[in-house]
Tab-separated table of C-alpha atoms and ligand atoms in Angstrom:
chain	number	residue	atom	x	y	z
A	1	UNK	CA	-8.842	-21.447	-2.453
A	2	UNK	CA	-9.657	-18.145	-4.058
A	3	UNK	CA	-11.464	-17.955	-7.364
A	4	UNK	CA	-9.290	-18.173	-10.461
A	5	UNK	CA	-10.363	-18.126	-14.099
A	6	UNK	CA	-10.316	-21.714	-15.330
A	7	UNK	CA	-8.022	-22.585	-18.216
A	8	UNK	CA	-10.995	-24.436	-19.695
A	9	UNK	CA	-13.003	-21.249	-19.938
A	10	UNK	CA	-10.193	-19.571	-21.888
A	11	UNK	CA	-9.887	-22.617	-24.142
A	12	UNK	CA	-13.616	-22.644	-24.809
A	13	UNK	CA	-13.757	-18.913	-25.449
A	14	UNK	CA	-10.800	-19.272	-27.845
A	15	UNK	CA	-12.307	-22.265	-29.625
A	16	UNK	CA	-15.372	-20.196	-30.528
A	17	UNK	CA	-13.240	-17.408	-31.913
A	18	UNK	CA	-10.486	-19.379	-33.641
A	19	UNK	CA	-12.087	-19.959	-37.077
A	20	UNK	CA	-12.716	-16.219	-37.634
A	21	UNK	CA	-9.271	-15.334	-36.324
A	22	UNK	CA	-7.536	-17.805	-38.614
A	23	UNK	CA	-9.353	-16.301	-41.591
A	24	UNK	CA	-8.623	-12.673	-40.605
A	25	UNK	CA	-4.992	-13.460	-39.846
A	26	UNK	CA	-4.491	-15.157	-43.211
A	27	UNK	CA	-6.099	-12.219	-45.035
A	28	UNK	CA	-3.918	-9.703	-43.198
A	29	UNK	CA	-0.891	-11.906	-43.876
A	30	UNK	CA	-1.592	-11.682	-47.619
A	31	UNK	CA	-2.060	-7.903	-47.495
A	32	UNK	CA	1.185	-7.448	-45.592
A	33	UNK	CA	3.056	-9.868	-47.864
A	34	UNK	CA	2.193	-7.578	-50.804
A	35	UNK	CA	3.941	-4.828	-48.829
A	36	UNK	CA	6.986	-7.067	-48.326
A	37	UNK	CA	6.169	-7.755	-44.669
A	38	UNK	CA	6.243	-11.223	-43.141
A	39	UNK	CA	3.336	-11.325	-40.686
A	40	UNK	CA	4.974	-14.092	-38.675
A	41	UNK	CA	7.932	-11.884	-37.837
A	42	UNK	CA	5.613	-9.172	-36.579
A	43	UNK	CA	3.619	-11.640	-34.487
A	44	UNK	CA	6.826	-13.014	-32.935
A	45	UNK	CA	7.881	-9.540	-31.860
A	46	UNK	CA	4.457	-8.767	-30.437
A	47	UNK	CA	4.626	-11.981	-28.391
A	48	UNK	CA	7.998	-10.846	-27.016
A	49	UNK	CA	6.642	-7.434	-25.962
A	50	UNK	CA	5.776	-6.981	-22.308
A	51	UNK	CA	4.668	-4.062	-20.152
A	52	UNK	CA	4.667	-3.892	-16.359
A	53	UNK	CA	1.425	-3.340	-14.438
A	54	UNK	CA	1.535	-0.784	-11.626
A	55	UNK	CA	0.283	-2.427	-8.442
A	56	UNK	CA	-1.683	0.732	-7.628
A	57	UNK	CA	-3.489	0.472	-10.964
A	58	UNK	CA	-5.598	-2.564	-10.047
A	59	UNK	CA	-7.454	-0.632	-7.370
A	60	UNK	CA	-9.970	2.066	-8.295
A	61	UNK	CA	-8.267	5.434	-8.504
A	62	UNK	CA	-9.850	8.676	-7.493
A	63	UNK	CA	-9.759	12.378	-8.088
A	64	UNK	CA	-9.210	15.122	-5.553
A	65	UNK	CA	-12.996	15.344	-5.308
A	66	UNK	CA	-13.970	11.774	-4.594
A	67	UNK	CA	-13.210	8.133	-4.994
A	68	UNK	CA	-15.923	5.701	-5.943
A	69	UNK	CA	-14.586	2.284	-5.031
A	70	UNK	CA	-15.664	-0.731	-7.030
A	71	UNK	CA	-16.613	-4.104	-5.645
A	72	UNK	CA	-14.088	-6.788	-4.879
A	73	UNK	CA	-11.190	-4.344	-4.879
A	74	UNK	CA	-7.806	-5.694	-3.803
A	75	UNK	CA	-7.319	-5.222	-0.056
A	76	UNK	CA	-3.563	-5.428	-0.116
A	77	UNK	CA	-0.562	-6.419	-2.153
A	78	UNK	CA	-1.427	-10.127	-2.237
A	79	UNK	CA	-4.863	-9.432	-3.734
A	80	UNK	CA	-3.197	-7.041	-6.179
A	81	UNK	CA	-0.827	-9.790	-7.307
A	82	UNK	CA	-3.819	-12.032	-7.891
A	83	UNK	CA	-5.439	-9.378	-10.122
A	84	UNK	CA	-2.175	-8.770	-11.974
A	85	UNK	CA	-1.884	-12.541	-12.457
A	86	UNK	CA	-5.350	-12.558	-14.015
A	87	UNK	CA	-4.380	-9.776	-16.410
A	88	UNK	CA	-1.261	-11.682	-17.394
A	89	UNK	CA	-3.152	-14.958	-17.763
A	90	UNK	CA	-5.567	-13.452	-20.271
A	91	UNK	CA	-3.308	-11.021	-22.154
A	92	UNK	CA	0.155	-12.642	-21.847
A	93	UNK	CA	1.668	-9.209	-22.314
A	94	UNK	CA	2.104	-8.066	-18.714
A	95	UNK	CA	4.806	-10.332	-17.250
A	96	UNK	CA	5.929	-7.902	-14.525
A	97	UNK	CA	4.600	-5.585	-11.870
A	98	UNK	CA	5.896	-2.245	-10.692
A	99	UNK	CA	5.437	-1.934	-6.911
A	100	UNK	CA	4.938	1.227	-4.873
A	101	UNK	CA	6.408	1.525	-1.402
A	102	UNK	CA	5.030	1.869	1.247
A	103	UNK	CA	1.646	1.067	-0.330
A	104	UNK	CA	2.823	-2.491	-1.057
A	105	UNK	CA	4.774	-3.048	2.119
A	106	UNK	CA	4.510	-6.477	3.708
A	107	UNK	CA	6.355	-8.314	6.451
A	108	UNK	CA	7.162	-11.165	4.057
A	109	UNK	CA	8.721	-10.058	0.782
A	110	UNK	CA	9.911	-13.563	0.055
A	111	UNK	CA	6.297	-14.799	0.083
A	112	UNK	CA	5.392	-11.891	-2.184
A	113	UNK	CA	8.111	-12.758	-4.656
A	114	UNK	CA	7.095	-16.420	-4.608
A	115	UNK	CA	3.432	-15.658	-5.109
A	116	UNK	CA	4.247	-13.339	-8.009
A	117	UNK	CA	6.479	-15.984	-9.588
A	118	UNK	CA	3.673	-18.529	-9.307
A	119	UNK	CA	1.502	-16.080	-11.274
A	120	UNK	CA	4.233	-15.769	-13.896
A	121	UNK	CA	5.117	-12.261	-12.719
A	122	UNK	CA	8.477	-10.637	-12.084
A	123	UNK	CA	9.204	-7.235	-10.535
A	124	UNK	CA	9.966	-4.176	-12.606
A	125	UNK	CA	11.140	-0.807	-11.254
A	126	UNK	CA	10.207	-0.086	-7.652
A	127	UNK	CA	8.539	3.290	-6.964
A	128	UNK	CA	9.316	5.306	-3.856
A	129	UNK	CA	6.798	7.616	-2.248
A	130	UNK	CA	7.783	10.852	-0.551
A	131	UNK	CA	4.681	12.700	-1.662
A	132	UNK	CA	2.685	11.616	1.402
A	133	UNK	CA	3.355	11.401	5.098
A	134	UNK	CA	3.063	7.916	6.472
A	135	UNK	CA	1.167	7.260	9.702
A	136	UNK	CA	3.336	8.155	12.649
A	137	UNK	CA	5.953	9.949	10.525
A	138	UNK	CA	7.719	12.472	12.746
A	139	UNK	CA	8.785	14.905	10.026
A	140	UNK	CA	6.470	16.055	7.247
A	141	UNK	CA	6.876	16.119	3.469
A	142	UNK	CA	4.293	18.914	3.240
A	143	UNK	CA	6.937	21.348	1.994
A	144	UNK	CA	9.025	18.873	0.058
A	145	UNK	CA	11.141	15.779	0.473
A	146	UNK	CA	14.473	15.404	-1.337
A	147	UNK	CA	14.635	19.186	-1.856
A	148	UNK	CA	13.244	20.230	1.553
A	149	UNK	CA	14.914	23.150	3.295
A	150	UNK	CA	15.412	21.018	6.424
A	151	UNK	CA	18.229	18.496	6.130
A	152	UNK	CA	16.506	16.116	8.542
A	153	UNK	CA	13.539	15.868	6.164
A	154	UNK	CA	15.858	15.314	3.211
A	155	UNK	CA	17.630	12.566	5.132
A	156	UNK	CA	14.308	10.902	5.856
A	157	UNK	CA	13.434	10.971	2.144
A	158	UNK	CA	16.862	9.561	1.239
A	159	UNK	CA	16.470	6.795	3.839
A	160	UNK	CA	13.069	5.875	2.385
A	161	UNK	CA	14.558	5.555	-1.104
A	162	UNK	CA	17.413	3.423	0.207
A	163	UNK	CA	14.863	1.198	1.921
A	164	UNK	CA	13.028	0.899	-1.419
A	165	UNK	CA	16.252	-0.355	-3.015
A	166	UNK	CA	16.628	-2.929	-0.245
A	167	UNK	CA	13.050	-4.112	-0.741
A	168	UNK	CA	13.528	-4.135	-4.492
A	169	UNK	CA	16.539	-6.395	-4.102
A	170	UNK	CA	14.431	-8.857	-2.149
A	171	UNK	CA	11.868	-8.816	-4.945
A	172	UNK	CA	14.329	-9.203	-7.798
A	173	UNK	CA	13.886	-5.704	-9.178
A	174	UNK	CA	16.831	-3.744	-10.544
A	175	UNK	CA	15.620	-0.180	-10.820
A	176	UNK	CA	14.255	2.545	-8.594
A	177	UNK	CA	11.851	5.170	-9.934
A	178	UNK	CA	11.920	8.474	-8.105
A	179	UNK	CA	9.115	10.936	-8.586
A	180	UNK	CA	8.937	13.793	-6.105
A	181	UNK	CA	6.035	16.150	-5.563
A	182	UNK	CA	8.422	18.894	-4.414
A	183	UNK	CA	7.744	22.356	-5.698
A	184	UNK	CA	6.000	25.598	-4.899
A	185	UNK	CA	2.520	27.033	-5.150
A	186	UNK	CA	3.615	30.669	-4.978
A	187	UNK	CA	6.170	32.768	-6.775
A	188	UNK	CA	8.879	33.471	-4.240
A	189	UNK	CA	7.913	30.525	-2.022
A	190	UNK	CA	11.054	28.637	-2.872
A	191	UNK	CA	14.475	29.487	-4.226
A	192	UNK	CA	14.418	27.452	-7.433
A	193	UNK	CA	18.193	27.177	-7.661
A	194	UNK	CA	18.751	26.147	-4.072
A	195	UNK	CA	15.884	23.659	-4.212
A	196	UNK	CA	17.504	21.912	-7.172
A	197	UNK	CA	20.889	21.951	-5.436
A	198	UNK	CA	19.405	20.277	-2.386
A	199	UNK	CA	17.641	17.731	-4.595
A	200	UNK	CA	20.855	16.869	-6.417
A	201	UNK	CA	22.756	16.412	-3.195
A	202	UNK	CA	20.082	14.139	-1.736
A	203	UNK	CA	19.727	12.277	-5.004
A	204	UNK	CA	23.466	11.564	-5.138
A	205	UNK	CA	23.212	9.901	-1.719
A	206	UNK	CA	20.537	7.620	-3.192
A	207	UNK	CA	22.641	7.064	-6.299
A	208	UNK	CA	25.567	6.029	-4.100
A	209	UNK	CA	23.338	3.360	-2.546
A	210	UNK	CA	22.478	1.714	-5.872
A	211	UNK	CA	23.743	-1.858	-6.236
A	212	UNK	CA	26.122	-2.394	-9.168
A	213	UNK	CA	23.476	-3.745	-11.528
A	214	UNK	CA	20.797	-1.204	-10.608
A	215	UNK	CA	19.565	1.935	-12.307
A	216	UNK	CA	17.648	4.913	-11.029
A	217	UNK	CA	14.872	6.460	-13.111
A	218	UNK	CA	14.042	10.127	-12.578
A	219	UNK	CA	10.441	10.941	-13.398
A	220	UNK	CA	9.746	14.574	-14.133
A	221	UNK	CA	6.347	16.233	-13.909
A	222	UNK	CA	5.399	19.761	-14.863
A	223	UNK	CA	2.849	20.490	-12.165
A	224	UNK	CA	0.546	18.968	-9.557
A	225	UNK	CA	0.418	18.873	-6.604
A	226	UNK	CA	2.692	21.946	-6.809
A	227	UNK	CA	1.081	24.419	-9.184
A	228	UNK	CA	3.590	27.238	-9.569
A	229	UNK	CA	6.806	25.300	-10.062
A	230	UNK	CA	8.104	21.809	-9.488
A	231	UNK	CA	11.708	20.886	-8.826
A	232	UNK	CA	11.994	18.238	-11.554
A	233	UNK	CA	9.556	19.885	-13.912
A	234	UNK	CA	10.582	18.825	-17.388
A	235	UNK	CA	12.832	16.530	-19.358
A	236	UNK	CA	15.485	19.259	-19.561
A	237	UNK	CA	15.869	19.389	-15.794
A	238	UNK	CA	15.632	15.624	-15.582
A	239	UNK	CA	18.289	15.230	-18.266
A	240	UNK	CA	20.666	17.671	-16.581
A	241	UNK	CA	20.173	15.818	-13.293
A	242	UNK	CA	20.887	12.367	-14.713
A	243	UNK	CA	23.967	13.704	-16.485
A	244	UNK	CA	25.260	14.990	-13.200
A	245	UNK	CA	24.364	11.854	-11.248
A	246	UNK	CA	26.075	9.357	-13.517
A	247	UNK	CA	25.563	6.489	-15.961
A	248	UNK	CA	23.113	4.567	-13.796
A	249	UNK	CA	20.655	7.475	-13.805
A	250	UNK	CA	18.187	7.850	-16.663
A	251	UNK	CA	15.048	9.806	-17.534
A	252	UNK	CA	11.628	8.215	-17.270
A	253	UNK	CA	8.905	9.549	-19.531
A	254	UNK	CA	5.382	9.539	-18.123
A	255	UNK	CA	3.218	10.445	-21.081
A	256	UNK	CA	1.042	12.748	-18.965
A	257	UNK	CA	3.810	14.780	-17.340
A	258	UNK	CA	4.592	17.325	-20.022
A	259	UNK	CA	3.411	20.793	-20.926
A	260	UNK	CA	0.412	20.747	-23.293
A	261	UNK	CA	1.379	20.074	-26.903
A	262	UNK	CA	4.939	18.990	-26.139
A	263	UNK	CA	6.210	16.735	-28.906
A	264	UNK	CA	6.736	13.665	-26.727
A	265	UNK	CA	8.058	11.470	-29.526
A	266	UNK	CA	10.767	14.031	-30.115
A	267	UNK	CA	11.685	14.007	-26.420
A	268	UNK	CA	11.941	10.223	-26.719
A	269	UNK	CA	14.186	10.505	-29.777
A	270	UNK	CA	16.474	12.922	-27.942
A	271	UNK	CA	16.742	10.711	-24.864
A	272	UNK	CA	17.531	7.698	-27.043
A	273	UNK	CA	20.208	9.709	-28.825
A	274	UNK	CA	21.907	10.559	-25.538
A	275	UNK	CA	21.459	7.045	-24.077
A	276	UNK	CA	19.340	8.388	-21.262
A	277	UNK	CA	15.922	6.911	-21.926
A	278	UNK	CA	14.978	4.933	-18.819
A	279	UNK	CA	11.549	3.917	-19.972
A	280	UNK	CA	7.905	4.880	-19.742
A	281	UNK	CA	4.872	5.318	-17.625
A	282	UNK	CA	2.200	4.827	-20.251
A	283	UNK	CA	-1.200	6.465	-20.020
A	284	UNK	CA	-3.209	8.911	-22.094
A	285	UNK	CA	-4.456	12.417	-21.521
A	286	UNK	CA	-6.536	15.206	-22.933
A	287	UNK	CA	-5.484	18.072	-20.668
A	288	UNK	CA	-2.881	17.218	-18.034
A	289	UNK	CA	-1.773	14.227	-15.992
A	290	UNK	CA	-5.166	12.634	-16.611
A	291	UNK	CA	-3.889	9.058	-16.268
A	292	UNK	CA	-6.478	7.822	-18.758
A	293	UNK	CA	-6.196	4.469	-20.488
A	294	UNK	CA	-3.323	4.132	-22.958
A	295	UNK	CA	-4.401	4.777	-26.524
A	296	UNK	CA	-7.857	6.006	-25.522
A	297	UNK	CA	-7.395	9.668	-26.451
A	298	UNK	CA	-4.448	10.024	-28.797
A	299	UNK	CA	-3.581	6.686	-30.409
A	300	UNK	CA	-1.601	8.414	-33.166
A	301	UNK	CA	0.714	10.008	-30.607
A	302	UNK	CA	1.237	6.631	-28.979
A	303	UNK	CA	2.069	5.166	-32.379
A	304	UNK	CA	4.583	7.950	-32.992
A	305	UNK	CA	6.295	7.194	-29.688
A	306	UNK	CA	6.564	3.527	-30.655
A	307	UNK	CA	7.766	4.561	-34.081
A	308	UNK	CA	10.783	6.153	-32.380
A	309	UNK	CA	11.344	3.026	-30.305
A	310	UNK	CA	11.200	0.721	-33.305
A	311	UNK	CA	13.471	3.097	-35.186
A	312	UNK	CA	15.988	2.935	-32.318
A	313	UNK	CA	15.910	-0.873	-32.387
A	314	UNK	CA	16.231	-0.833	-36.159
A	315	UNK	CA	19.298	1.416	-35.912
A	316	UNK	CA	20.642	-0.759	-33.065
A	317	UNK	CA	20.928	2.344	-30.896
A	318	UNK	CA	23.561	1.776	-28.245
A	319	UNK	CA	22.367	1.185	-24.677
A	320	UNK	CA	18.736	1.123	-25.758
A	321	UNK	CA	16.700	-1.045	-23.352
A	322	UNK	CA	13.747	0.945	-22.015
A	323	UNK	CA	11.491	-0.313	-19.229
A	324	UNK	CA	7.821	-0.309	-20.127
A	325	UNK	CA	5.306	0.392	-17.393
A	326	UNK	CA	1.722	1.563	-17.257
A	327	UNK	CA	0.726	4.360	-14.861
A	328	UNK	CA	-3.013	4.954	-14.954
A	329	UNK	CA	-5.863	5.814	-12.646
A	330	UNK	CA	-9.118	3.974	-13.283
A	331	UNK	CA	-12.082	5.865	-11.953
A	332	UNK	CA	-15.049	4.751	-14.035
A	333	UNK	CA	-14.036	1.302	-15.291
A	334	UNK	CA	-13.108	-2.046	-13.826
A	335	UNK	CA	-9.337	-1.569	-13.439
A	336	UNK	CA	-8.611	-5.095	-14.662
A	337	UNK	CA	-10.491	-4.432	-17.903
A	338	UNK	CA	-8.772	-1.080	-18.370
A	339	UNK	CA	-5.339	-2.556	-17.811
A	340	UNK	CA	-5.952	-5.429	-20.208
A	341	UNK	CA	-7.201	-3.059	-22.883
A	342	UNK	CA	-4.270	-0.699	-22.268
A	343	UNK	CA	-1.743	-3.499	-22.663
A	344	UNK	CA	-3.449	-4.403	-25.948
A	345	UNK	CA	-3.334	-0.783	-27.138
A	346	UNK	CA	0.390	-0.618	-26.398
A	347	UNK	CA	0.923	-3.790	-28.400
A	348	UNK	CA	-1.176	-2.296	-31.161
A	349	UNK	CA	0.978	0.826	-31.355
A	350	UNK	CA	4.073	-1.373	-31.320
A	351	UNK	CA	2.778	-3.679	-34.074
A	352	UNK	CA	1.779	-0.709	-36.231
A	353	UNK	CA	5.214	0.824	-35.754
A	354	UNK	CA	6.752	-2.481	-36.847
A	355	UNK	CA	4.845	-2.164	-40.135
A	356	UNK	CA	6.567	1.077	-41.113
A	357	UNK	CA	8.626	0.554	-44.244
A	358	UNK	CA	11.819	2.079	-42.827
A	359	UNK	CA	13.625	1.994	-46.148
A	360	UNK	CA	10.821	3.770	-47.981
A	361	UNK	CA	10.476	6.258	-45.133
A	362	UNK	CA	14.160	7.066	-45.188
A	363	UNK	CA	14.097	7.341	-48.967
A	364	UNK	CA	11.285	9.884	-48.812
A	365	UNK	CA	13.039	11.802	-46.044
A	366	UNK	CA	16.298	11.939	-47.977
A	367	UNK	CA	14.675	13.565	-51.015
A	368	UNK	CA	12.497	15.849	-48.872
A	369	UNK	CA	9.266	14.238	-49.990
A	370	UNK	CA	7.305	15.486	-46.994
A	371	UNK	CA	3.945	14.001	-47.907
A	372	UNK	CA	5.455	10.744	-49.139
A	373	UNK	CA	7.255	10.288	-45.816
A	374	UNK	CA	4.128	11.116	-43.865
A	375	UNK	CA	2.103	8.631	-45.906
A	376	UNK	CA	4.558	5.874	-44.999
A	377	UNK	CA	3.683	6.445	-41.354
A	378	UNK	CA	-0.022	6.733	-42.089
A	379	UNK	CA	0.014	3.487	-44.050
A	380	UNK	CA	1.331	1.691	-40.974
A	381	UNK	CA	-0.898	3.521	-38.510
A	382	UNK	CA	-4.095	2.850	-40.426
A	383	UNK	CA	-3.390	-0.878	-40.730
A	384	UNK	CA	-5.711	-2.934	-38.549
A	385	UNK	CA	-3.305	-5.196	-36.698
A	386	UNK	CA	-5.967	-6.704	-34.406
A	387	UNK	CA	-5.582	-10.223	-35.882
A	388	UNK	CA	-1.839	-10.103	-35.120
A	389	UNK	CA	-2.496	-9.120	-31.506
A	390	UNK	CA	-5.151	-11.787	-31.042
A	391	UNK	CA	-2.970	-14.450	-32.655
A	392	UNK	CA	-0.021	-13.425	-30.473
A	393	UNK	CA	-2.181	-13.772	-27.368
A	394	UNK	CA	-3.529	-17.139	-28.373
A	395	UNK	CA	-0.102	-18.517	-29.220
A	396	UNK	CA	1.271	-17.299	-25.903
A	397	UNK	CA	-1.518	-19.103	-24.061
A	398	UNK	CA	-3.846	-16.144	-23.471
A	399	UNK	CA	-7.342	-15.259	-24.573
A	400	UNK	CA	-8.252	-14.147	-28.078
A	401	UNK	CA	-10.734	-11.724	-26.494
A	402	UNK	CA	-9.516	-11.091	-22.929
A	403	UNK	CA	-12.306	-8.744	-21.890
A	404	UNK	CA	-15.103	-11.022	-23.135
A	405	UNK	CA	-13.448	-13.951	-21.391
A	406	UNK	CA	-12.986	-11.962	-18.169
A	407	UNK	CA	-16.593	-10.843	-18.161
A	408	UNK	CA	-17.846	-14.359	-18.836
A	409	UNK	CA	-15.815	-15.699	-15.915
A	410	UNK	CA	-17.596	-13.603	-13.285
A	411	UNK	CA	-14.198	-12.854	-11.709
A	412	UNK	CA	-15.257	-9.546	-10.187
A	413	UNK	CA	-18.434	-11.025	-8.733
A	414	UNK	CA	-16.417	-13.765	-7.081
A	415	UNK	CA	-13.875	-11.295	-5.735
A	416	UNK	CA	-16.670	-9.152	-4.307
A	417	UNK	CA	-17.608	-12.095	-2.125
A	418	UNK	CA	-14.038	-13.043	-1.259
A	419	UNK	CA	-12.953	-9.498	-0.465
A	420	UNK	CA	-15.878	-8.183	1.541
A	421	UNK	CA	-13.779	-5.638	3.352
A	422	UNK	CA	-13.580	-3.433	0.315
A	423	UNK	CA	-15.766	-0.847	-1.335
A	424	UNK	CA	-19.439	-1.368	-1.998
A	425	UNK	CA	-19.165	-4.982	-0.914
A	426	UNK	CA	-18.548	-3.762	2.609
A	427	UNK	CA	-21.728	-1.727	2.456
A	428	UNK	CA	-23.670	-4.811	1.443
A	429	UNK	CA	-24.410	-3.517	-2.052
A	430	UNK	CA	-23.443	-6.727	-3.865
B	1	LIG	C1	2.495	10.612	-10.030
B	1	LIG	C2	3.548	9.933	-10.895
B	1	LIG	C3	4.106	8.710	-10.282
B	1	LIG	C4	3.127	7.875	-9.559
B	1	LIG	C5	2.219	8.713	-8.687
B	1	LIG	C6	1.152	7.871	-8.011
B	1	LIG	O1	1.776	11.536	-10.754
B	1	LIG	O2	2.989	9.642	-12.151
B	1	LIG	O3	4.703	7.915	-11.252
B	1	LIG	O4	3.887	7.037	-8.754
B	1	LIG	O5	1.603	9.705	-9.457
B	2	LIG	MN1	4.076	8.175	-13.436
B	3	LIG	MN1	1.403	11.012	-13.006
């Protein structure tokens, strides 16, 4: 038996915190009631919100300079599921995982699905990987995959994506996310038009292999690892591609994949308008694709993104059902703590967006009261919704303070012993 956090520990940790929470929640309820908001309705919606954990996010990330592994890191997909289960147990807001193939490959996908189900986890979009060569791979993706000049390489990349769909079906997923690293480092290196043509042709072969109830999410990225141009560089290219591919293709927005200062909430609004918003890879950034924890750098921007999402729900925008996933790299924190906090920050942005008085906002917009409209957003954004988030967690069976509870459990210390093959534990540091 591997170590699991005892339900008793959560109950005890909650019992200590309940009296203060009840008081804070009641006080916030009264404040919101004066603004015509029923706190219970907000709490219900927060409970219903879920975001998928990326399986690669529970291991320590790394930069192109170094990777400093932590102790007790997951050694494979089954350990990752255990960590994701722990996150879900304490936060109750991460009911799915987003796997990455071949990183999460196993000989027994049925066992994987069963283990995930036992942890209360389902499978969200499956991510393919043609940005690396796998051991023993005969043809290389060094100069591209779906847009490669050599048809044999393109075919290999298509076959990998079709295999991902097959695996996803075994896991109960219903979407494939395709991010390619294809691009160029030098002006003139690649014919930008032909590269896109080749991509579209290869992508339509993948599209043709989608089961009836599946979707494909195209994830654009401005640069890195290609630094002069990338084939699917921006939401414009992504949008044109999904239009050409068909109704099952949509655009995925990774918050770190845009040019600096791009108005991401506006991109979101546009994609909603054209029924092409696939969903998100949430993270935060200061400069580029930093993959920092959600809400840690620009919480107001995150709120503005959620404001568009709540607005779309409020307007009952047709075909609006985005997939929510986190895509982060944890280099200096315990990944489990970062992911729990990130899930909470996403719920926070969502809850704040739910507090926007849409009628008042629209009224101000209609009469061109610029400051009045802005203040409606600010009123919601500056509201401390922490008691709502904590109450939602407690009611859903989670921890009022997930990080305190996690730390008190000694989970990482136990995993360091159970998973000696990894990181510092292997070097005898723990
Ligand atoms: C990329 C992109 C993809 C992710 C890889 C690991 O930058 O964000 O979504 O699968 O990183
Ligand atoms: Mn991503
Ligand atoms: Mn990225």
